[in-house]
Short mmCIF file of C-alpha atoms in Angstrom, two decimals:
data_model
loop_
_atom_site.label_atom_id
_atom_site.label_comp_id
_atom_site.label_asym_id
_atom_site.label_seq_id
_atom_site.Cartn_x
_atom_site.Cartn_y
_atom_site.Cartn_z
CA MET A 1 11.49 -30.97 9.82
CA ASP A 2 9.75 -27.56 10.35
CA THR A 3 8.61 -26.90 13.90
CA PRO A 4 6.49 -23.84 14.73
CA PHE A 5 8.76 -21.67 16.81
CA PHE A 6 7.35 -18.20 17.37
CA ASN A 7 4.97 -15.68 15.84
CA PRO A 8 6.26 -12.13 16.30
CA LYS A 9 3.57 -9.55 15.84
CA LEU A 10 4.36 -6.17 14.31
CA HIS A 11 2.38 -3.21 15.66
CA GLY A 12 1.97 0.09 13.86
CA ARG A 13 0.16 1.81 11.01
CA ARG A 14 2.71 0.54 8.51
CA PHE A 15 1.67 -3.04 9.17
CA GLU A 16 -2.10 -2.63 9.12
CA ASP A 17 -2.31 -4.06 5.62
CA HIS A 18 -0.91 -7.32 7.07
CA SER A 19 2.38 -7.02 5.25
CA ILE A 20 5.95 -6.70 6.47
CA PRO A 21 8.25 -4.16 4.78
CA VAL A 22 11.28 -5.90 3.31
CA GLU A 23 13.64 -3.69 5.31
CA LEU A 24 12.36 -5.32 8.51
CA LEU A 25 13.12 -8.85 7.33
CA GLU A 26 16.74 -8.06 8.19
CA ASP A 27 15.62 -8.03 11.83
CA PHE A 28 14.65 -11.70 11.67
CA ASN A 29 18.01 -12.53 10.10
CA LEU A 30 19.74 -10.80 13.01
CA TYR A 31 17.39 -12.45 15.49
CA GLU A 32 18.44 -15.84 14.09
CA GLU A 33 22.08 -14.90 14.63
CA LEU A 34 21.33 -13.89 18.22
CA LEU A 35 19.25 -17.02 18.82
CA PHE A 36 22.16 -19.26 17.80
CA LYS A 37 24.62 -17.39 20.01
CA VAL A 38 22.27 -17.55 22.99
CA ALA A 39 21.58 -21.24 22.32
CA LYS A 40 25.31 -21.98 22.51
CA TRP A 41 25.54 -20.02 25.74
CA VAL A 42 22.56 -21.98 27.16
CA TYR A 43 24.38 -25.21 26.30
CA TYR A 44 27.52 -23.97 28.07
CA GLU A 45 25.49 -23.08 31.15
CA GLN A 46 23.47 -26.31 31.21
CA HIS A 47 26.40 -28.63 30.57
CA ASP A 48 29.20 -26.68 32.19
CA LYS A 49 31.14 -26.75 28.92
CA MET A 50 33.03 -24.14 26.96
CA LYS A 51 32.40 -25.61 23.52
CA VAL A 52 29.33 -27.02 21.79
CA PRO A 53 29.44 -30.54 20.27
CA LYS A 54 30.29 -30.85 16.58
CA GLY A 55 27.22 -30.38 14.44
CA PHE A 56 25.41 -28.22 16.97
CA GLY A 57 23.00 -25.99 14.98
CA HIS A 58 24.13 -27.48 11.69
CA GLY A 59 21.28 -27.38 9.18
CA VAL A 60 19.08 -25.47 11.63
CA SER A 61 17.50 -22.21 10.52
CA LEU A 62 14.53 -19.96 11.04
CA LYS A 63 12.05 -19.74 8.18
CA LEU A 64 9.23 -17.29 7.61
CA VAL A 65 6.38 -19.46 6.36
CA ALA A 66 3.46 -17.03 6.40
CA VAL A 67 2.22 -13.60 7.42
CA SER A 68 -1.10 -13.85 9.28
CA GLU A 69 -3.75 -11.19 9.56
CA GLY A 70 -4.29 -9.11 12.66
CA SER A 71 -1.75 -6.36 12.14
CA ALA A 72 1.19 -8.35 10.69
CA ILE A 73 2.05 -11.62 12.40
CA ALA A 74 5.08 -13.45 11.08
CA ASN A 75 4.73 -17.21 11.37
CA ILE A 76 8.26 -18.49 11.90
CA VAL A 77 9.37 -22.07 12.16
CA LEU A 78 12.67 -23.55 13.30
CA ALA A 79 13.67 -25.84 10.48
CA ALA A 80 16.21 -28.65 10.61
CA THR A 81 16.92 -31.98 9.00
CA SER A 82 17.34 -33.15 12.58
CA PHE A 83 17.71 -31.47 15.96
CA MET A 84 19.62 -34.47 17.34
CA VAL A 85 23.38 -34.13 17.80
CA GLY A 86 24.38 -37.59 18.95
CA ASP A 87 22.12 -38.22 21.95
CA LEU A 88 21.54 -34.50 22.51
CA ASP A 89 18.18 -33.09 21.48
CA THR A 90 19.02 -29.44 20.70
CA PHE A 91 15.43 -28.26 20.12
CA PRO A 92 14.77 -27.59 23.86
CA ILE A 93 18.02 -25.63 23.96
CA PHE A 94 16.81 -23.37 21.16
CA GLU A 95 13.48 -23.01 22.97
CA THR A 96 15.29 -21.95 26.16
CA ALA A 97 17.34 -19.46 24.16
CA ARG A 98 14.15 -18.06 22.61
CA ASN A 99 12.54 -17.76 26.05
CA LYS A 100 15.55 -15.94 27.50
CA ILE A 101 15.53 -13.42 24.63
CA GLU A 102 11.81 -12.85 25.17
CA GLU A 103 12.32 -12.43 28.91
CA VAL A 104 15.07 -9.83 28.54
CA ILE A 105 12.99 -7.81 26.06
CA ASP A 106 9.89 -7.99 28.22
CA ARG A 107 11.70 -6.91 31.39
CA ALA A 108 13.42 -4.02 29.60
CA ASP A 109 10.08 -2.92 28.18
CA LYS A 110 8.50 -2.94 31.66
CA GLY A 111 11.41 -1.18 33.34
CA GLU A 112 12.31 -4.28 35.34
CA GLU A 113 15.80 -5.58 36.06
CA PHE A 114 17.06 -7.57 33.06
CA THR A 115 20.86 -7.55 33.17
CA ASP A 116 20.99 -10.91 35.01
CA ILE A 117 19.30 -12.88 32.22
CA LEU A 118 21.85 -12.79 29.39
CA PRO A 119 25.53 -11.83 29.10
CA PRO A 120 25.78 -8.11 28.26
CA GLU A 121 27.51 -8.67 24.92
CA PHE A 122 24.28 -10.16 23.55
CA LEU A 123 22.38 -6.95 24.28
CA THR A 124 24.32 -5.09 21.59
CA TYR A 125 22.35 -7.11 19.03
CA PHE A 126 19.40 -4.88 19.79
CA ASN A 127 21.32 -2.00 18.29
CA LYS A 128 20.55 -3.62 14.96
CA ILE A 129 17.39 -5.65 15.64
CA GLY A 130 14.51 -3.20 15.32
CA ARG A 131 16.59 -0.21 14.26
CA ARG A 132 14.24 0.49 11.37
CA LEU A 133 11.16 0.64 13.63
CA HIS A 134 9.40 3.98 13.69
CA ASP A 135 8.65 5.54 17.06
CA ASP A 136 5.01 4.42 16.94
CA GLU A 137 5.93 0.80 16.07
CA SER A 138 6.92 -2.30 18.00
CA ILE A 139 7.41 -6.04 17.63
CA SER A 140 5.90 -8.42 20.22
CA PHE A 141 8.09 -11.50 20.33
CA SER A 142 5.76 -13.54 22.55
CA ASN A 143 2.08 -14.49 22.34
CA ASN A 144 1.81 -14.26 26.14
CA THR A 145 -0.56 -11.37 26.69
CA THR A 146 0.88 -10.48 30.11
CA ARG A 147 4.51 -10.86 29.02
CA PRO A 148 4.43 -9.94 25.30
CA ALA A 149 8.14 -9.07 25.09
CA ARG A 150 7.49 -5.89 23.14
CA LEU A 151 10.52 -4.42 21.37
CA SER A 152 10.15 -0.74 20.56
CA ASN A 153 12.65 2.07 20.14
CA ARG A 154 12.20 2.82 23.83
CA SER A 155 12.97 -0.72 25.02
CA ARG A 156 15.78 -1.01 22.45
CA LYS A 157 17.47 2.04 23.90
CA THR A 158 17.17 0.55 27.39
CA LEU A 159 18.68 -2.75 26.25
CA VAL A 160 21.52 -1.33 24.17
CA LEU A 161 22.64 1.38 26.56
CA SER A 162 22.81 -1.08 29.46
CA ALA A 163 25.73 -2.89 27.80
CA PRO A 164 29.21 -1.86 29.02
CA ASN A 165 30.82 0.88 26.93
CA ALA A 166 27.60 1.45 25.00
CA ASP A 167 27.20 5.16 24.32
CA ASN A 168 24.81 5.26 21.40
CA VAL A 169 21.82 3.42 20.02
CA SER A 170 20.89 3.26 16.31
CA VAL A 171 17.39 4.30 15.33
CA ALA A 172 15.86 5.01 11.93
CA THR A 173 15.08 8.69 11.99
CA SER A 174 14.78 11.86 9.95
CA PHE A 175 16.15 15.34 10.51
CA ARG A 176 15.39 18.71 8.94
CA GLY A 177 17.59 21.75 8.80
CA LYS A 178 20.10 23.88 6.92
CA VAL A 179 23.56 22.66 5.95
CA SER A 180 25.89 24.84 7.97
CA SER A 181 29.21 23.16 7.16
CA PHE A 182 30.55 20.80 4.49
CA ASP A 183 33.70 18.63 4.53
CA LYS A 184 34.66 17.18 1.13
CA ALA A 185 37.50 15.06 2.49
CA GLU A 186 35.41 13.46 5.22
CA LYS A 187 32.29 13.25 3.04
CA SER A 188 30.31 14.74 5.88
CA CYS A 189 28.37 17.87 6.71
CA THR A 190 26.56 19.47 9.61
CA VAL A 191 22.84 20.05 9.47
CA ILE A 192 21.42 22.57 11.94
CA SER A 193 17.75 22.63 12.96
CA PRO A 194 15.73 25.82 13.59
CA GLN A 195 16.28 25.25 17.34
CA GLY A 196 20.04 25.18 16.81
CA GLU A 197 20.48 21.43 17.22
CA LYS A 198 23.48 20.24 15.13
CA VAL A 199 23.85 16.75 13.67
CA LEU A 200 26.86 15.33 11.87
CA ILE A 201 25.75 13.72 8.62
CA LYS A 202 27.92 11.16 6.86
CA PHE A 203 27.12 10.70 3.19
CA GLY A 204 28.58 8.72 0.33
CA ASN A 205 29.23 9.93 -3.19
CA ASP A 206 25.53 9.75 -4.03
CA TYR A 207 24.40 12.74 -2.03
CA SER A 208 27.34 15.11 -1.91
CA ASP A 209 25.89 17.33 -4.69
CA ILE A 210 22.64 17.85 -2.80
CA PHE A 211 24.36 18.69 0.47
CA LEU A 212 26.85 20.98 -1.30
CA ASN A 213 24.01 22.80 -3.04
CA ALA A 214 22.16 23.27 0.23
CA PHE A 215 25.36 24.47 1.91
CA SER A 216 25.87 27.01 -0.87
CA ASN A 217 22.34 28.28 -0.26
CA TYR A 218 22.60 28.41 3.54
CA GLU A 219 22.07 32.17 3.70
CA SER A 220 18.95 32.01 1.57
CA GLY A 221 17.52 29.44 3.99
CA GLN A 222 17.55 26.28 1.89
CA LYS A 223 16.64 23.34 4.12
CA VAL A 224 17.00 19.60 3.57
CA LEU A 225 15.23 16.52 4.92
CA VAL A 226 17.67 13.72 5.77
CA ARG A 227 16.45 10.16 6.40
CA GLY A 228 18.69 7.41 7.66
CA ILE A 229 20.03 5.61 10.72
CA GLY A 230 20.71 8.01 13.54
CA GLN A 231 22.92 7.55 16.58
CA PHE A 232 21.21 8.65 19.81
CA ASN A 233 23.28 9.10 22.96
CA LYS A 234 22.27 8.37 26.55
CA SER A 235 20.53 11.75 26.77
CA ASP A 236 18.45 10.74 23.75
CA LYS A 237 20.16 13.40 21.65
CA LEU A 238 20.74 12.69 17.96
CA THR A 239 24.47 13.08 17.40
CA SER A 240 25.08 11.72 13.89
CA MET A 241 23.37 10.03 10.97
CA GLU A 242 24.16 7.76 8.07
CA VAL A 243 22.14 8.84 5.07
CA ASP A 244 19.54 6.69 3.31
CA SER A 245 18.06 9.62 1.43
CA VAL A 246 18.10 13.42 1.33
CA THR A 247 15.72 15.86 -0.34
CA PHE A 248 15.48 19.62 -0.67
CA LEU A 249 12.63 21.06 1.33
CA ASP A 250 10.13 23.55 -0.03
CA ALA A 251 10.42 27.02 1.52
CA MET A 252 6.92 26.43 2.87
CA ASP A 253 7.73 23.01 4.39
CA VAL A 254 5.28 22.60 7.26
CA PRO A 255 7.29 20.41 9.68
CA SER A 256 10.23 22.83 9.39
CA ARG A 257 7.94 25.73 10.21
CA LEU A 258 6.43 23.84 13.14
CA ASP A 259 9.95 23.15 14.43
CA GLU A 260 10.47 26.92 14.74
CA PHE A 261 7.66 27.16 17.29
CA MET A 262 9.32 24.67 19.64
CA LYS A 263 11.61 27.42 20.91
CA TYR A 264 8.73 29.75 21.82
CA LYS A 265 8.54 30.19 25.56
CA VAL A 266 5.53 31.29 27.64
CA GLY A 267 4.80 34.94 26.85
CA TRP A 268 6.30 34.77 23.33
CA PHE A 269 3.52 36.97 21.94
CA ASN A 270 4.39 40.25 23.63
CA GLY A 271 3.65 38.85 27.07
CA GLU A 272 0.84 36.60 25.91
CA GLY A 273 1.33 33.19 24.36
CA GLU A 274 1.57 29.61 25.62
CA ALA A 275 4.58 27.44 24.95
CA PHE A 276 4.19 24.59 22.47
CA ASN A 277 4.20 21.00 23.59
CA GLU A 278 6.87 18.96 21.78
CA ALA A 279 4.68 15.85 21.62
CA GLY A 280 1.88 17.86 20.03
CA ILE A 281 4.16 19.45 17.45
CA THR A 282 5.70 16.05 16.63
CA TRP A 283 2.25 14.52 16.25
CA LEU A 284 1.11 17.26 13.88
CA SER A 285 4.33 17.13 11.81
CA THR A 286 4.08 13.37 11.45
CA MET A 287 0.42 13.40 10.51
CA PHE A 288 0.81 16.29 8.08
CA ASP A 289 3.69 14.52 6.35
CA GLU A 290 1.64 11.35 6.13
CA TYR A 291 -1.64 12.79 4.87
CA PHE A 292 -0.77 15.89 2.89
CA GLN A 293 -1.26 15.04 -0.76
CA ALA A 294 1.24 15.89 -3.47
CA GLY A 295 -0.10 18.39 -5.97
CA LEU A 296 -1.74 20.60 -3.37
CA LEU A 297 -0.63 24.03 -2.27
CA LEU A 298 1.24 24.02 1.03
CA PRO A 299 -0.35 26.24 3.67
CA TYR A 300 1.19 29.14 5.53
CA THR A 301 1.71 28.02 9.13
CA PHE A 302 1.44 30.23 12.20
CA PRO A 303 1.37 29.90 15.97
CA THR A 304 -1.57 31.26 17.95
CA PRO A 305 -1.28 32.82 21.42
CA ASN A 306 -3.48 30.08 22.92
CA GLY A 307 -1.10 27.31 21.80
CA GLU A 308 -2.82 26.20 18.62
CA ILE A 309 -1.43 26.00 15.12
CA GLN A 310 -3.09 27.91 12.28
CA PHE A 311 -2.82 26.66 8.72
CA GLU A 312 -3.86 29.22 6.16
CA TRP A 313 -4.32 28.43 2.49
CA LYS A 314 -4.49 31.36 0.14
CA LYS A 315 -3.64 31.63 -3.53
CA GLN A 316 -2.80 34.80 -5.43
CA ASP A 317 -5.60 35.97 -7.73
CA SER A 318 -8.00 33.46 -6.21
CA PRO A 319 -11.02 34.32 -4.03
CA HIS A 320 -10.64 31.27 -1.79
CA ASP A 321 -9.35 31.50 1.77
CA LEU A 322 -9.19 28.48 4.06
CA THR A 323 -7.92 28.43 7.63
CA ALA A 324 -7.60 25.48 9.99
CA TYR A 325 -6.82 26.00 13.68
CA VAL A 326 -5.41 22.80 15.17
CA ASN A 327 -5.75 22.11 18.89
CA LEU A 328 -2.69 19.97 19.64
CA GLN A 329 -4.10 18.47 22.84
CA LYS A 330 -7.56 17.58 21.56
CA LYS A 331 -6.28 16.78 18.04
CA LYS A 332 -9.22 18.60 16.51
CA THR A 333 -9.30 21.45 14.04
CA TYR A 334 -11.72 24.33 13.52
CA VAL A 335 -11.93 24.98 9.78
CA ASN A 336 -13.17 28.22 8.22
CA TYR A 337 -13.55 28.62 4.48
CA GLN A 338 -14.53 31.92 2.89
CA ASN A 339 -15.03 32.93 -0.72
CA MET A 340 -13.72 36.48 -0.50
CA LYS A 341 -15.88 37.53 -3.47
CA ASN A 342 -19.14 36.00 -2.21
CA ASP A 343 -20.13 36.51 1.42
CA ASP A 344 -22.72 33.74 1.21
CA ASP A 345 -20.17 31.12 0.19
CA PHE A 346 -18.52 30.04 3.43
CA LEU A 347 -18.04 27.03 5.66
CA ASP A 348 -17.43 26.53 9.39
CA LEU A 349 -16.80 23.08 10.76
CA GLU A 350 -14.81 21.08 13.27
CA ILE A 351 -12.84 18.04 12.17
CA ASP A 352 -11.36 15.30 14.35
CA LEU A 353 -7.74 14.86 13.27
CA ASP A 354 -7.16 11.93 15.59
CA GLN A 355 -8.61 9.72 12.88
CA GLU A 356 -7.58 9.13 9.30
CA LYS A 357 -11.01 10.11 7.97
CA GLY A 358 -10.57 13.54 9.53
CA TRP A 359 -7.38 14.15 7.60
CA LEU A 360 -8.96 12.88 4.40
CA GLN A 361 -11.86 15.28 4.94
CA LEU A 362 -9.48 18.20 5.40
CA MET A 363 -7.45 17.22 2.35
CA ASN A 364 -10.62 16.95 0.26
CA LEU A 365 -11.46 20.53 1.19
CA VAL A 366 -7.96 21.73 0.37
CA SER A 367 -7.92 19.90 -2.95
CA LYS A 368 -11.23 21.53 -3.91
CA TYR A 369 -9.67 25.01 -3.94
CA PHE A 370 -5.91 24.80 -3.67
CA LYS A 371 -4.32 22.59 -6.25
CA ALA A 372 -0.69 23.60 -6.77
CA MET B 1 -12.22 62.27 20.20
CA THR B 2 -14.43 61.35 17.24
CA LEU B 3 -12.64 59.46 14.52
CA LYS B 4 -13.02 60.52 10.90
CA SER B 5 -14.02 57.82 8.46
CA GLU B 6 -10.97 58.42 6.28
CA THR B 7 -8.56 58.18 9.21
CA LEU B 8 -6.00 55.45 8.68
CA LEU B 9 -5.56 53.22 11.71
CA TYR B 10 -2.27 51.40 12.22
CA ARG B 11 -1.86 47.81 13.35
CA GLN B 12 1.47 46.41 14.58
CA VAL B 13 2.30 42.98 13.16
CA HIS B 14 4.10 40.44 15.34
CA PRO B 15 7.10 38.81 13.56
CA SER B 16 5.76 35.29 14.13
CA TRP B 17 2.71 36.30 12.13
CA VAL B 18 4.70 36.96 8.98
CA GLN B 19 5.93 34.06 6.88
CA ASN B 20 8.24 34.37 3.92
CA GLY B 21 8.24 31.98 1.04
CA GLY B 22 5.41 31.04 -1.29
CA VAL B 23 4.65 32.89 -4.49
CA SER B 24 7.42 35.34 -5.45
CA ASN B 25 8.81 34.86 -1.95
CA GLN B 26 6.55 37.67 -0.74
CA ALA B 27 5.84 37.95 2.93
CA PHE B 28 2.44 36.62 3.97
CA VAL B 29 0.62 38.00 6.99
CA THR B 30 -1.84 35.83 8.87
CA SER B 31 -5.48 36.90 9.24
CA GLN B 32 -4.91 36.56 13.02
CA THR B 33 -3.31 40.01 12.80
CA PHE B 34 -6.79 41.51 12.59
CA LYS B 35 -8.47 39.24 15.10
CA PRO B 36 -8.58 40.07 18.83
CA THR B 37 -6.51 37.70 20.99
CA PRO B 38 -7.97 36.10 24.14
CA LYS B 39 -6.76 38.92 26.40
CA ASP B 40 -8.22 41.64 24.15
CA GLN B 41 -11.85 41.04 25.19
CA ASN B 42 -12.96 41.21 21.57
CA LYS B 43 -11.42 44.62 20.93
CA LEU B 44 -8.54 45.09 18.51
CA SER B 45 -5.88 47.61 19.44
CA MET B 46 -4.86 50.19 16.80
CA TYR B 47 -3.05 53.53 16.51
CA ASP B 48 -4.86 56.67 15.32
CA GLY B 49 -3.13 57.70 12.10
CA ASP B 50 -4.17 61.34 12.66
CA GLN B 51 -2.05 61.44 15.81
CA TYR B 52 0.79 59.11 14.87
CA SER B 53 2.62 58.51 11.64
CA ALA B 54 3.16 54.85 10.81
CA GLN B 55 6.80 55.10 11.86
CA GLU B 56 5.90 56.88 15.09
CA SER B 57 3.38 54.18 15.91
CA TYR B 58 6.06 51.54 15.39
CA GLU B 59 8.56 53.40 17.54
CA HIS B 60 6.03 53.96 20.32
CA TYR B 61 5.00 50.29 20.27
CA SER B 62 8.56 48.98 20.09
CA GLU B 63 9.59 50.71 23.27
CA LYS B 64 8.20 47.71 25.11
CA LEU B 65 6.80 45.27 22.56
CA THR B 66 7.86 43.54 19.33
CA SER B 67 6.64 44.49 15.87
CA ALA B 68 7.79 43.44 12.41
CA GLY B 69 6.08 46.39 10.75
CA VAL B 70 2.86 48.32 10.35
CA LEU B 71 -0.28 47.76 8.28
CA GLY B 72 -3.07 50.29 7.82
CA VAL B 73 -6.88 50.11 7.56
CA THR B 74 -9.25 53.09 7.54
CA VAL B 75 -12.07 53.66 9.99
CA LYS B 76 -14.52 53.44 7.08
CA GLU B 77 -13.12 50.08 5.95
CA PHE B 78 -13.70 48.71 9.46
CA GLN B 79 -17.19 50.25 9.59
CA LEU B 80 -18.16 48.62 6.31
CA GLU B 81 -17.51 45.33 8.10
CA GLU B 82 -19.72 46.38 11.00
CA LEU B 83 -16.69 46.88 13.23
CA PRO B 84 -17.07 50.20 15.08
CA CYS B 85 -13.93 52.13 16.01
CA GLU B 86 -13.58 54.19 19.15
CA SER B 87 -10.85 56.36 20.57
CA ASP B 88 -9.36 55.08 23.81
CA ASP B 89 -7.25 57.94 25.10
CA VAL B 90 -7.41 56.47 28.62
CA THR B 91 -4.93 53.76 27.66
CA PHE B 92 -2.76 56.32 25.86
CA GLN B 93 -3.34 59.33 23.64
CA GLY B 94 -3.94 58.12 20.08
CA HIS B 95 -5.01 54.59 21.05
CA VAL B 96 -8.06 53.21 19.21
CA LEU B 97 -10.12 50.11 19.84
CA VAL B 98 -12.02 48.27 17.11
CA ASP B 99 -14.98 46.43 18.62
CA TYR B 100 -15.59 42.89 17.29
CA GLY B 101 -18.58 42.74 19.63
CA ASP B 102 -20.72 39.63 19.95
CA HIS B 103 -20.04 38.30 16.48
CA THR B 104 -19.75 34.53 16.21
CA LYS B 105 -16.44 32.79 15.91
CA GLY B 106 -17.00 32.19 12.20
CA THR B 107 -18.03 35.78 11.55
CA ILE B 108 -14.99 37.16 13.37
CA GLU B 109 -12.81 34.83 11.34
CA ARG B 110 -14.33 36.03 8.08
CA LYS B 111 -14.08 39.70 8.99
CA SER B 112 -10.46 39.35 10.06
CA LYS B 113 -9.64 37.80 6.68
CA LYS B 114 -11.31 40.63 4.80
CA ILE B 115 -9.59 43.31 6.84
CA ARG B 116 -6.25 41.58 6.38
CA ASP B 117 -6.76 41.48 2.62
CA ILE B 118 -7.62 45.18 2.58
CA ALA B 119 -4.48 46.01 4.53
CA ILE B 120 -2.23 43.87 2.34
CA GLN B 121 -3.75 45.42 -0.77
CA ARG B 122 -2.68 48.80 0.63
CA GLY B 123 0.82 47.47 1.34
CA TRP B 124 3.02 47.82 4.38
CA VAL B 125 2.82 51.41 5.60
CA TYR B 126 6.04 51.02 7.57
CA ILE B 127 8.75 48.40 7.80
CA PRO B 128 11.76 49.01 10.08
#
C-alpha cells in the first residue's frame, strides 16, 4: 500500500534541470530515520506510554516514486503492507510526526520559537539532513505556500545550534589557502586563507601527497582548494573540515585573488579606495567559478579605488587586450576590448552579469582571443 | 617650466596594481596605473624625470604614500596619444600632470592600455 506522503521541493540552480543529485538522496534516508523516531515519540505523547506496540513501523518505509518538474520536486510515498498494528492505525501518527517536523523547520526558518515542538535531541538530525546543500539552495518540506518549511543552511544552523551542547553545524563548503602546517601522525594539516583565517583539515591516505606538496611549496605561494564537510561554530566561523576533494590552484586563481581584497579597508589606495563588500566578492567568486570555461586564459585581477573589480586578459606576443570592470552592487560589467596593433579594432559594451546569458557573452568574447 | 618631449616622466605603481604569476611568473601591471582615478579630475600625476631620478621620485613619494616601484613614459609618448603634459610646480617642484581631458570612457581606457604597454616595454625604471 503506497500512500502519497509529501513532495519536498528542492530550490537552487543545481536542480533546475528537474533532477536530484545522488548525494542529496541521503537526506531522505535520514529524514525517514527522523520521521520514525518522531512517530514513536508522538505515540508516547498521545498514549502516555514509554514503548510502542510490537510491529509499530514494521514494513513501513518512504519511497521516492518520481521527480516532478518545476525545479525538482520529489514525490515521496509512505509505503506499507499495512499501517494497522492490532486496532491501532499508525498512518495518522506518521502524518502527525511529518507535520511536527515541518512545523519546527518552518518556525526556525522564520525566526520564530520552535524549541517547544520536538525534544531537542531530534534537532541534531538537521546536522546531517541538508548538509550537502549549497548556500543558495533549500528544500521546502511542505506544499503550504505560507508555511513552506524551508530548510536551508541558515535554518539548519538555527535548528542544530539550539540543541543542548551543540557547538558546531556541518555544512558542505570549500576553502582556499596555503598549507601552513602538516601533521603526518594525525593525518591533518592547517590551511590558511589570504585573510589569515586558519582551518584544520583532516584527510585520509588519499590526499596526503597533495597537502604535503602544497606544504613544501608554502613559501612559493602554492594554494589549494579543499571541498568537503565543514564544521561551523556559533559565530559562523569555519573551524575544521573533512575532505571530499583537494586540488592545486593555479597561481592566477581568481577567487583566491578576490579573497585578498576582502582585507582592504577604506582608504586602501593611498587614502582613496572603498572597502569591498563580502557578499559582492562571494557572488563574483561563485559566478566566476561556475561560468569560467576550461581551456581559456585566466585573467589578471585587480581592485579599483571605486570598489569595482577589474579583470584584464592579456597574452604575451598577442595584440589583444580585454578588460572587464565589474560593479559588485549592480552586477554589471563594462567591457573594453582593444587590438593594440589596430586602433580601429575595438569594442566597448556593458554586460549584465546577473544573468547566465551575460556570463556566456563574456566568455564568448574571452574565448575569441584568449584560449590557453 | 616647459617640458621637453624626450623628458621621461615617472609614475608610481601601487602594490595592489601588480600581480605576480602568469607567463614566466613575471609581474603584470594593470592598465589602471595610467588612468586617472576619480579624485584626479582626469589628470594623471607624474614626476618630472629632469628634476628627479626614478629612485628619488620613489623616495619622495614613499614619505607619505605607498609605491611598489616606478615606471617611465616620455612626454612625447604621451603627446602621441593626444595626452598633453604640463608642469605643476604649485603642488610641488617637479610635479607633472597629464591631461586626459574630455575623452570618452572607452578612449581613456584604450589610451591607458597603450601607455601601460609602452612603459612595460621600457621596463621598471626603479624597484625598491
